[in-house]
Coordinates of N, CA and C in Angstrom, one line a residue:
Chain A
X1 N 61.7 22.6 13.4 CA 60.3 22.1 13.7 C 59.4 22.7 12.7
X2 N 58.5 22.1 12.3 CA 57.2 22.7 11.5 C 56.4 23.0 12.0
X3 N 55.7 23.8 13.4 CA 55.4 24.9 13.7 C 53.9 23.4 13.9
X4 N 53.0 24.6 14.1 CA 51.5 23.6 14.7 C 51.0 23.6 13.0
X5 N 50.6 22.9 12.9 CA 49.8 22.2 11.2 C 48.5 21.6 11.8
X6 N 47.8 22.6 10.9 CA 46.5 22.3 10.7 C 45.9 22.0 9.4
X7 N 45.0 21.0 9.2 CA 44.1 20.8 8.4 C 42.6 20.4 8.5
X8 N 42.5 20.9 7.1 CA 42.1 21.5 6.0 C 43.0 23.2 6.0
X9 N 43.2 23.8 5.2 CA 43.2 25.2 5.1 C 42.2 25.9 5.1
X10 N 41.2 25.3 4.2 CA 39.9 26.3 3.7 C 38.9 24.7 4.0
X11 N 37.5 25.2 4.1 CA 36.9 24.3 4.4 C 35.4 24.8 3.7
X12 N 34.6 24.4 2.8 CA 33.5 25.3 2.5 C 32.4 24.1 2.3
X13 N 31.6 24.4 2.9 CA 30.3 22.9 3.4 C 29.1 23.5 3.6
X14 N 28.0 22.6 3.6 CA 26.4 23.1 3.2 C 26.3 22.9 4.7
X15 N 25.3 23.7 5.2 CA 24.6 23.4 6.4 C 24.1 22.5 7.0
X16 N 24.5 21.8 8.3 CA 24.0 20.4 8.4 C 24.8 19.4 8.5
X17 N 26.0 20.2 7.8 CA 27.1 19.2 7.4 C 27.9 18.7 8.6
X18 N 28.9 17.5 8.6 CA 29.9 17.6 9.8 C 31.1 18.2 9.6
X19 N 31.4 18.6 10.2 CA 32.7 19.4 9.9 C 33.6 19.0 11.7
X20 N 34.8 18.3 10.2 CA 36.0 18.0 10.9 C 37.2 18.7 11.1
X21 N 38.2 19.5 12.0 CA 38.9 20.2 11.9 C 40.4 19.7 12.6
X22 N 41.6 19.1 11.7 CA 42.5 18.9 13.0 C 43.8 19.7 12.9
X23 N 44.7 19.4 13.8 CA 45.5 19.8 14.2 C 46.9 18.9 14.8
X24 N 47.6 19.2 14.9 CA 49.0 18.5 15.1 C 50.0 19.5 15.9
X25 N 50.3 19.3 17.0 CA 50.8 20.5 17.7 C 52.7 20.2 18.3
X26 N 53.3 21.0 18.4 CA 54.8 21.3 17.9 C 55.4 20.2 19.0
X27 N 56.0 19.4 18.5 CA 56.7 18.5 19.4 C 57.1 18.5 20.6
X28 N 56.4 17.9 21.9 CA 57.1 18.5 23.0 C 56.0 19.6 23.9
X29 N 55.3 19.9 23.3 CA 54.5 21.0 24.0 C 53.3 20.3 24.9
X30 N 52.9 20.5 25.7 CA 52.3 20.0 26.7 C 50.5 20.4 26.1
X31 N 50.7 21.7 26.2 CA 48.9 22.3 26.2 C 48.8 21.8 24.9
X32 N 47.1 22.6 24.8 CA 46.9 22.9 23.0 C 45.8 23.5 23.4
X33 N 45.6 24.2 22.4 CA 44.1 25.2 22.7 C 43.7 25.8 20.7
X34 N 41.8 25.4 21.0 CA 41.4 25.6 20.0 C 41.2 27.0 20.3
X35 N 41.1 28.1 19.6 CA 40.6 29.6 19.0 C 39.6 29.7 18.0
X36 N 38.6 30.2 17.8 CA 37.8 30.6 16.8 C 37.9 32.1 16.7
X37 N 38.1 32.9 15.3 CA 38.4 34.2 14.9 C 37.3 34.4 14.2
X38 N 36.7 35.9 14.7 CA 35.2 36.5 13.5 C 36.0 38.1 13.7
X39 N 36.2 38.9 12.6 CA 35.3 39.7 13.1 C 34.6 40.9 14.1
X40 N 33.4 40.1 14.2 CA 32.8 40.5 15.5 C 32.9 40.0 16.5
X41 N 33.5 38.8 16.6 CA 34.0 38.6 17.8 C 35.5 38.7 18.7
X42 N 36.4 38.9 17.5 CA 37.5 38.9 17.7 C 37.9 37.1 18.1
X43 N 38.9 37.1 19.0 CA 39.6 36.1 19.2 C 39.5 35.5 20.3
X44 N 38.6 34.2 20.0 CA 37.9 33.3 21.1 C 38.4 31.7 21.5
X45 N 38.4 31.6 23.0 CA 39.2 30.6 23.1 C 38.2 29.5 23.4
X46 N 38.1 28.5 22.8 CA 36.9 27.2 22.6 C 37.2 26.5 24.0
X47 N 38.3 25.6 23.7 CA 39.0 24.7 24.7 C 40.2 24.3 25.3
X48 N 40.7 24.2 25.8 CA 42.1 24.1 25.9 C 42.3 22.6 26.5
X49 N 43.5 21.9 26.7 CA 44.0 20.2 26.9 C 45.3 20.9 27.3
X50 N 45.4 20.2 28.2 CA 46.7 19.9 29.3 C 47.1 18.5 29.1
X51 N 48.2 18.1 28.6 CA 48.8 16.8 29.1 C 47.5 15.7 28.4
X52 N 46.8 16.2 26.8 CA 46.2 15.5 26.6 C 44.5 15.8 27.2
X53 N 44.5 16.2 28.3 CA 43.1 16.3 29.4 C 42.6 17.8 29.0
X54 N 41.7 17.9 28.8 CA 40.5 19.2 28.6 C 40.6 19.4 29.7
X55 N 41.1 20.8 29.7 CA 41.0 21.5 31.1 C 39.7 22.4 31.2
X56 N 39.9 23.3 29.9 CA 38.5 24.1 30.3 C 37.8 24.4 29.2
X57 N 36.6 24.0 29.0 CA 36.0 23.9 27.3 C 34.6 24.6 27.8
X58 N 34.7 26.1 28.8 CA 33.8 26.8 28.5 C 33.5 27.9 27.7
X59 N 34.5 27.8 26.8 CA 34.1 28.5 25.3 C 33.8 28.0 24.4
X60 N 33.2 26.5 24.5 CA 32.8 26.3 23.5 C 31.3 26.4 23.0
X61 N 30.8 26.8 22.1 CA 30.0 27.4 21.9 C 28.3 26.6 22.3
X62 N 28.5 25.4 21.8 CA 27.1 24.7 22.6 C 27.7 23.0 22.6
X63 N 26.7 22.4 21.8 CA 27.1 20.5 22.4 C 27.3 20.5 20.8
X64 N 26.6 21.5 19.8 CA 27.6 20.8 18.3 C 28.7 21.0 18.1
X65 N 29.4 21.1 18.9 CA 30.7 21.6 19.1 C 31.9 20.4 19.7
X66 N 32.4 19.9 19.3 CA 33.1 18.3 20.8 C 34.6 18.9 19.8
X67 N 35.3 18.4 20.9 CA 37.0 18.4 20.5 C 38.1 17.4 21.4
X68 N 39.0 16.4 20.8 CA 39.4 15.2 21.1 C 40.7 15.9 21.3
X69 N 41.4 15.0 22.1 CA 43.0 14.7 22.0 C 43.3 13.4 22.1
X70 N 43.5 12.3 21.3 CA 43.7 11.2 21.7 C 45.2 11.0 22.3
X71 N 45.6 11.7 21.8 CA 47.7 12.0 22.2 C 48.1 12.8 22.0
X72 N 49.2 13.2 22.4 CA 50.1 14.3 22.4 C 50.2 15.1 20.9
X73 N 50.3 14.2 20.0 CA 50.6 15.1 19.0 C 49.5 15.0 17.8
X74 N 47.9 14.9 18.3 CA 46.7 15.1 17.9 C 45.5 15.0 17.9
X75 N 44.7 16.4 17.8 CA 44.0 17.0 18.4 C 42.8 17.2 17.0
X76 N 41.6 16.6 17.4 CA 40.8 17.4 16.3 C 39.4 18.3 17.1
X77 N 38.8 18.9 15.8 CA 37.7 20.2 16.9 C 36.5 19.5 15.5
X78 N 35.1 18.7 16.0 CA 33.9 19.0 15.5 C 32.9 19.2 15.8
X79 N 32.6 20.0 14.3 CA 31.2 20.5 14.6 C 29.8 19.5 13.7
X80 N 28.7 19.4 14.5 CA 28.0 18.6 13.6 C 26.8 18.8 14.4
X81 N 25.4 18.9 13.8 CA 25.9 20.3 12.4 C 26.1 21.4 12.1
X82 N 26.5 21.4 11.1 CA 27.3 23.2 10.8 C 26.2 24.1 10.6
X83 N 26.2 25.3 11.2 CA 25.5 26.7 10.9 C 26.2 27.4 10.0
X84 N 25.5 28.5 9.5 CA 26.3 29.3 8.6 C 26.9 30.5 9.8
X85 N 26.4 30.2 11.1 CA 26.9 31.5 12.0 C 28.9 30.8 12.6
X86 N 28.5 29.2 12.2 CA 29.5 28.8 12.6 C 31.1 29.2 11.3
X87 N 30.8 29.9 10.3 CA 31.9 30.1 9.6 C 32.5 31.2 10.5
X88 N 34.0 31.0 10.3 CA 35.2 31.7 11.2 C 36.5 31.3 11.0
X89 N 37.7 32.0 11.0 CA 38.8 31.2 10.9 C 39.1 30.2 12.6
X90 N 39.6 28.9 12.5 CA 39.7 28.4 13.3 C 41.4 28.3 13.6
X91 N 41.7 28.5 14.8 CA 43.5 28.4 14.9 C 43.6 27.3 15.9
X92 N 44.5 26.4 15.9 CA 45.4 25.8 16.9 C 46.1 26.3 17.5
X93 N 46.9 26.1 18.7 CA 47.9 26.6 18.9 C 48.3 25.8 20.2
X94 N 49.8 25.6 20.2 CA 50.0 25.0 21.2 C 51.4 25.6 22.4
X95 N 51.7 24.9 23.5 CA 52.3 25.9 24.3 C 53.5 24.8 25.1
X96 N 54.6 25.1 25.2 CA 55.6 24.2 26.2 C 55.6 24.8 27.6
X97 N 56.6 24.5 28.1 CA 56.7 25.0 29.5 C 57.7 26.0 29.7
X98 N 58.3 25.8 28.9 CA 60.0 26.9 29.3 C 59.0 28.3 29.1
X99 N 58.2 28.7 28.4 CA 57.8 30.1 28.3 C 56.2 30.1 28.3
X100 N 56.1 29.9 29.6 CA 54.3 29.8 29.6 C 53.5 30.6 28.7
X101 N 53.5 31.9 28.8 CA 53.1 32.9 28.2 C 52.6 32.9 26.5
X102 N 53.7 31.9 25.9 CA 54.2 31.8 24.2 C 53.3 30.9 24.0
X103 N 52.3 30.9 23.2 CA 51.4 30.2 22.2 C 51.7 30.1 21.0
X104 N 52.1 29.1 20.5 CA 52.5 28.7 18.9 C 51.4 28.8 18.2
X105 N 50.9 29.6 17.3 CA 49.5 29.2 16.3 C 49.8 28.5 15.3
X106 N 49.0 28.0 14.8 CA 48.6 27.4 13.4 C 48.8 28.3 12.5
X107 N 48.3 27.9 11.0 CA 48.2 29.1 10.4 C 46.7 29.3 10.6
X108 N 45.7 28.4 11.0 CA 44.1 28.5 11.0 C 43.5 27.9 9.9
X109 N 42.2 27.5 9.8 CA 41.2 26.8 8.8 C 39.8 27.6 9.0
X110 N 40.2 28.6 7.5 CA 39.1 29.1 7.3 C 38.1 28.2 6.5
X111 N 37.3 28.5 7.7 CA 35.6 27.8 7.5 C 34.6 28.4 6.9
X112 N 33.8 28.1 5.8 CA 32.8 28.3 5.3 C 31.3 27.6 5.6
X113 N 30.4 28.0 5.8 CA 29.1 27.3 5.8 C 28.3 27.8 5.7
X114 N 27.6 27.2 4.4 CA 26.8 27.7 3.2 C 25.3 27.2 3.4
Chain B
X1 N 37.5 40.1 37.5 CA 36.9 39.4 36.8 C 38.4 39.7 35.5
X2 N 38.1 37.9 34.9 CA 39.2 37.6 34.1 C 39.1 38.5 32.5
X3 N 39.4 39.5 32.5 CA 39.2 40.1 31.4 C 40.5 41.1 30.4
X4 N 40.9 41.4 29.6 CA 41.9 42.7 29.8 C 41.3 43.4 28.3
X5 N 40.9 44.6 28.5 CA 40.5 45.5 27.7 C 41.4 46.7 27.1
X6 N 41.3 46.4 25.4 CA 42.2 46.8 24.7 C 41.6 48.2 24.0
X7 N 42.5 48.9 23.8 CA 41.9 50.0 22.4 C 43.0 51.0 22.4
X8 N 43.5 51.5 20.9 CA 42.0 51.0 20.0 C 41.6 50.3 19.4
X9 N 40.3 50.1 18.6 CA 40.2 49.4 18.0 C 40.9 49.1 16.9
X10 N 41.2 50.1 16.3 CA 41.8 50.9 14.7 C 42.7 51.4 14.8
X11 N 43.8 51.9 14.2 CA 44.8 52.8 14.4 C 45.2 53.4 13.0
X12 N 45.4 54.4 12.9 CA 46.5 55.0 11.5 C 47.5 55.6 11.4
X13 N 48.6 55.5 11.5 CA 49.4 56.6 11.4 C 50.0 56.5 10.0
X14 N 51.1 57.4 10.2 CA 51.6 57.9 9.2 C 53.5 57.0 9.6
X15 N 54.1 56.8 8.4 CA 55.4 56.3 8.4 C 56.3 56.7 9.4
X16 N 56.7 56.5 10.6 CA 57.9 57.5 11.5 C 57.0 57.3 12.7
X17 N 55.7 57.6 12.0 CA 54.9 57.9 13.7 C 55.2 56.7 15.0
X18 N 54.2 57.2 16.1 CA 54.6 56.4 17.3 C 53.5 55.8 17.5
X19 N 52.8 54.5 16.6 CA 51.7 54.0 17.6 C 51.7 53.7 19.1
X20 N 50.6 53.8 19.7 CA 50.9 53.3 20.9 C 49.3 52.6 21.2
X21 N 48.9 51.6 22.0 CA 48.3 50.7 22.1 C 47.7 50.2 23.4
X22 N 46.8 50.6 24.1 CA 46.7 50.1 25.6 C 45.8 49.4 26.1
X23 N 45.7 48.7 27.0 CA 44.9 48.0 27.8 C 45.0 47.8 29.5
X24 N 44.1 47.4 29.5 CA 43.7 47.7 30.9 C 43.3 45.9 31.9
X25 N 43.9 45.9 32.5 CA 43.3 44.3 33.4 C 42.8 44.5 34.6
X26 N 42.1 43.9 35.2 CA 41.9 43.7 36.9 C 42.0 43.0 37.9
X27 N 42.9 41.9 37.0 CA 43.5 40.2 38.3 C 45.0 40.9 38.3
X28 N 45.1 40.6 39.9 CA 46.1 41.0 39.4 C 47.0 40.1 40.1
X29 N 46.5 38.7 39.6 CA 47.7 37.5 39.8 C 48.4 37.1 38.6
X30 N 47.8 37.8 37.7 CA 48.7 37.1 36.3 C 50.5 37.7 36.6
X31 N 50.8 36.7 35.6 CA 52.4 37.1 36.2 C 53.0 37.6 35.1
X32 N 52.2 37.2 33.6 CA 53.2 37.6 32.3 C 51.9 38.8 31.5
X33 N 52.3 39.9 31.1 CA 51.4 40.3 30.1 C 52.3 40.4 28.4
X34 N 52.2 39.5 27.5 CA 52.6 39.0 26.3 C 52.0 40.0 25.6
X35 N 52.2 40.3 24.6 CA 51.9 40.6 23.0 C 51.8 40.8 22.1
X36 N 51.0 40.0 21.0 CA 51.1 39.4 20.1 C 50.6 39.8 18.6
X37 N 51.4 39.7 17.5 CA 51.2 40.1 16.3 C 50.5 39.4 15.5
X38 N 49.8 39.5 14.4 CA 48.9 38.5 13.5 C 48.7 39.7 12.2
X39 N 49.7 38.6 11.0 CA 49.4 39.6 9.9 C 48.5 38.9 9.0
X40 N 47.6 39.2 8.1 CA 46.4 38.8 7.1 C 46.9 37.5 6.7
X41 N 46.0 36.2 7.3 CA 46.1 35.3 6.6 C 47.0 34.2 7.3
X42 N 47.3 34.7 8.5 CA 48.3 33.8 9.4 C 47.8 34.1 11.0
X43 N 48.2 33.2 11.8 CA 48.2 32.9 13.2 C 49.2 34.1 14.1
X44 N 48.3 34.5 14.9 CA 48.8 35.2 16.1 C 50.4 34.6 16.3
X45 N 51.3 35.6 16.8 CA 52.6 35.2 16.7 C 53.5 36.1 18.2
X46 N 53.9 35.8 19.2 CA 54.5 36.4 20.2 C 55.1 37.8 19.8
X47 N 55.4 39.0 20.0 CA 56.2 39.9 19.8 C 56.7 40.4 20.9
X48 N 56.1 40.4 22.0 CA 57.0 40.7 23.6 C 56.5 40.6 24.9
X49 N 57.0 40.4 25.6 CA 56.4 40.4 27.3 C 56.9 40.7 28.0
X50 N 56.1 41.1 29.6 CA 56.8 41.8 30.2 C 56.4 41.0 31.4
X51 N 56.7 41.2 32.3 CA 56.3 40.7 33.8 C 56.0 42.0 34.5
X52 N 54.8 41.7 35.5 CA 54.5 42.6 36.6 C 55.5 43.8 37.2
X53 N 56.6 43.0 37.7 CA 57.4 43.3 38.4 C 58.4 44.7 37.4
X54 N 58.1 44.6 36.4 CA 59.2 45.3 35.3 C 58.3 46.6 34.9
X55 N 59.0 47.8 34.7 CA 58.0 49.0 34.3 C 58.2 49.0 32.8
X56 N 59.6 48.6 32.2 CA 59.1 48.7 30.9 C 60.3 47.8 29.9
X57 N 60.1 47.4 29.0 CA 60.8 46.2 28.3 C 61.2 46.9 27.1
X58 N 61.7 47.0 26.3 CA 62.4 47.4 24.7 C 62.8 46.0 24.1
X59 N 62.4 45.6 23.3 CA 62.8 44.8 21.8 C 62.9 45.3 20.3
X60 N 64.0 46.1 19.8 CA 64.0 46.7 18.6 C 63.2 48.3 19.0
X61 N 62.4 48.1 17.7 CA 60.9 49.4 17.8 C 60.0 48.7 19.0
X62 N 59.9 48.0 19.5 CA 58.5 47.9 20.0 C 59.0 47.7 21.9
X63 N 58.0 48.7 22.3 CA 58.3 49.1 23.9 C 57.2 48.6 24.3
X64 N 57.0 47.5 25.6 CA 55.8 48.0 26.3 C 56.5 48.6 27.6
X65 N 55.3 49.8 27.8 CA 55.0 50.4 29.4 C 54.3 49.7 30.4
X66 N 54.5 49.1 31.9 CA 53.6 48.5 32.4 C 53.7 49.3 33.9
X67 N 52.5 50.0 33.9 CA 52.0 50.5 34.9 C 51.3 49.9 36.3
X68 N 51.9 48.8 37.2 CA 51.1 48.3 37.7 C 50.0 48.5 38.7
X69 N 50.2 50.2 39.2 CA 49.5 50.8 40.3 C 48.1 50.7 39.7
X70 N 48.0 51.4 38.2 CA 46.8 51.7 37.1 C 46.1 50.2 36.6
X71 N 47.4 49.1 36.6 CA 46.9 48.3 36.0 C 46.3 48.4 34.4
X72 N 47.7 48.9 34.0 CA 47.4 49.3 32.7 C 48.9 49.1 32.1
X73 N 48.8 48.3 30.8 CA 50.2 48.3 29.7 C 49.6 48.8 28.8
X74 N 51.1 49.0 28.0 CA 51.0 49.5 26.2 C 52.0 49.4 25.7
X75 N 51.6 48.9 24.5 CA 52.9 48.9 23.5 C 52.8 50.3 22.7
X76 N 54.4 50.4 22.4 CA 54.5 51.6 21.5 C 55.5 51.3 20.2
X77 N 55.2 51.5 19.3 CA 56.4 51.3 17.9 C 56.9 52.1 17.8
X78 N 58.0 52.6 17.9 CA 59.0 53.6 17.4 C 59.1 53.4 15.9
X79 N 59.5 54.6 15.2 CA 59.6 54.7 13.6 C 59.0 53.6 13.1
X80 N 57.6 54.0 13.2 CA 56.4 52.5 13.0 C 56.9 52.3 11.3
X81 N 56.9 51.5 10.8 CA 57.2 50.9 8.9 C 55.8 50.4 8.5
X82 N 55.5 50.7 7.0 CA 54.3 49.6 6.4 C 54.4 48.5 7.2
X83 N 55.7 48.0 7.0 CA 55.5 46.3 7.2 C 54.9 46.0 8.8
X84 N 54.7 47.2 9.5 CA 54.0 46.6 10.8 C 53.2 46.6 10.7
X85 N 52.2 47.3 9.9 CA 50.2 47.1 9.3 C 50.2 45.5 9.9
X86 N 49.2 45.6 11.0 CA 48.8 44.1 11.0 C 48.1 44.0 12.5
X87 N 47.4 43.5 13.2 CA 46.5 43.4 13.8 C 47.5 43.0 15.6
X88 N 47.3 43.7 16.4 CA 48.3 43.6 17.6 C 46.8 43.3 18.6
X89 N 47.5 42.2 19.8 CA 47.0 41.8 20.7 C 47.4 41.7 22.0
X90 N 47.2 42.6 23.0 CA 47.2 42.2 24.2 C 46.9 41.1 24.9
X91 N 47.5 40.6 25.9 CA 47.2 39.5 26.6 C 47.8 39.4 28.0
X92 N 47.3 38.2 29.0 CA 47.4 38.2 29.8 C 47.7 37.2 30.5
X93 N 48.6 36.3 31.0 CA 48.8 35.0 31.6 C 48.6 35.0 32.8
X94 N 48.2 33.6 33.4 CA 48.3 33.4 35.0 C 49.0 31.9 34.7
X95 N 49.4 31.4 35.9 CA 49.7 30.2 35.9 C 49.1 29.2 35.8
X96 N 48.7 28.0 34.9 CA 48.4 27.0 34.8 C 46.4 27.4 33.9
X97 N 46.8 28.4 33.4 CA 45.4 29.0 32.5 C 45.7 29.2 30.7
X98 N 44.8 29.3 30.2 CA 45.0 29.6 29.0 C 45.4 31.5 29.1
X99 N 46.1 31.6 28.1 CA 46.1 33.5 28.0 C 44.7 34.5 27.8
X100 N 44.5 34.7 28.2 CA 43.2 36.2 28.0 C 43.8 36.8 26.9
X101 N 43.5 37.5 26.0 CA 43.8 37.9 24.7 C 42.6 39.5 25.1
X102 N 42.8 40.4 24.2 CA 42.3 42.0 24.7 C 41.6 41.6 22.8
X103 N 40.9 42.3 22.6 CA 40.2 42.4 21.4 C 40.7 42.4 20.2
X104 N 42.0 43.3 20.0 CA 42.5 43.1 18.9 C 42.6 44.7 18.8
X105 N 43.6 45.4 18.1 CA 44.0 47.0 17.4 C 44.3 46.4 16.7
X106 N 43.6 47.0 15.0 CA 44.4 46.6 13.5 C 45.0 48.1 13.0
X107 N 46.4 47.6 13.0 CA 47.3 49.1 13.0 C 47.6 49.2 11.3
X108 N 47.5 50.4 10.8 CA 47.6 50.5 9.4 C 48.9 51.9 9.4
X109 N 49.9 51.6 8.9 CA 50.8 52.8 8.9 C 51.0 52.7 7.1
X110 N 51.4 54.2 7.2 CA 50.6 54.7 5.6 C 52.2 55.1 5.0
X111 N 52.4 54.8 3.9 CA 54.1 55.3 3.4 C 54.0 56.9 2.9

């Protein structure tokens, strides 16, 4: 398997901009959950999707913030528009059932905004 | 309240040494406490878990302790190596939730 794949890798955009972020999550896995990485914040969890359905997207940061799953195997996170507080690595990561616990990451899309 | 609090923040040791790593939670319905490694430039990655019910788990170098009276785990590395330099994460599962993740320790061991 090829593991969760995300794109863009690097993402570098003027303020104001939209910024698109997706994801593709490991065959078979049920959840999926966006992460945002700072820093100062450490490791934050945006939203998460069950079976497709947003279960709980109160980490997401305000309303310029939306994130889709149309199907099982894709998932995008935007923002519109972008702040420069909004640069952070972003990670996917998705989860089956045999081992609830185990979250597959992405490698993440580091975001810039300039 | 859904939380689990990690430290340290930072860590250094020296090649051989014994990091060790702890956190603290207060639900105490989660069933799995996981965790997880992330080295520069890549995604958080599983390294071990333990269940409630277990006092302590061994995989290779890496032990966790889970105290459940205290409500407190830790991982420990035996004959820590460079190649463990890399950012360790506590965590916490319940059923049918996303995992609680603890702050992050970025562990540097020195040759």
């Amino acid at each position: 398997d090829a593991g969760v794949i995300q794109s863009p890798r690097h993402e570098v955009t003027e303020m104001g901009q939209e910024v698109t972020l997706r994801c593709k999550p490991i065959s078979g896995h049920n959840s999926l959950f966006w992460y945002r990485q700072t820093m100062m914040r450490g490791l934050e969890l945006l939203i998460y999707f069950n079976n497709n359905v947003p279960i709980d997207d109160s980490g997401m940061p305000e309303d310029r913030f939306s994130a889709k799953m149309p199907n099982a195997s894709f998932s995008t996170l935007k923002i519109q528009p972008s702040e420069p507080r909004d640069s952070a690595v972003y990670f996917c990561a998705s989860r089956g059932t045999l081992r609830p616990y185990e979250q597959y990451f992405g490698p993440g899309t580091r975001l810039t905004v300039t | 309240q859904q939380q689990v609090k990690q430290s340290p923040q930072s860590l250094i040791v020296q090649k051989g040494g014994i990091p060790i790593i702890n956190c603290a939670y207060e639900n105490t319905a989660f069933d799995y406490f996981p965790w997880y490694q992330q080295f520069p430039g890549k995604g958080p990655a599983l390294l071990i878990a333990i269940r409630p019910d277990v006092s302590e788990k061994k995989e290779g170098r890496f032990t966790i302790s889970f105290n459940k009276s205290a409500k407190q785990f830790s991982l420990h590395i035996m004959d820590s190596q460079p190649g463990d330099s890399a950012t360790y994460f506590c965590a916490a599962y319940q059923a049918g939730t996303a995992l609680i993740f603890g702050k992050g320790t970025t562990l540097s061991v020195s040759s």
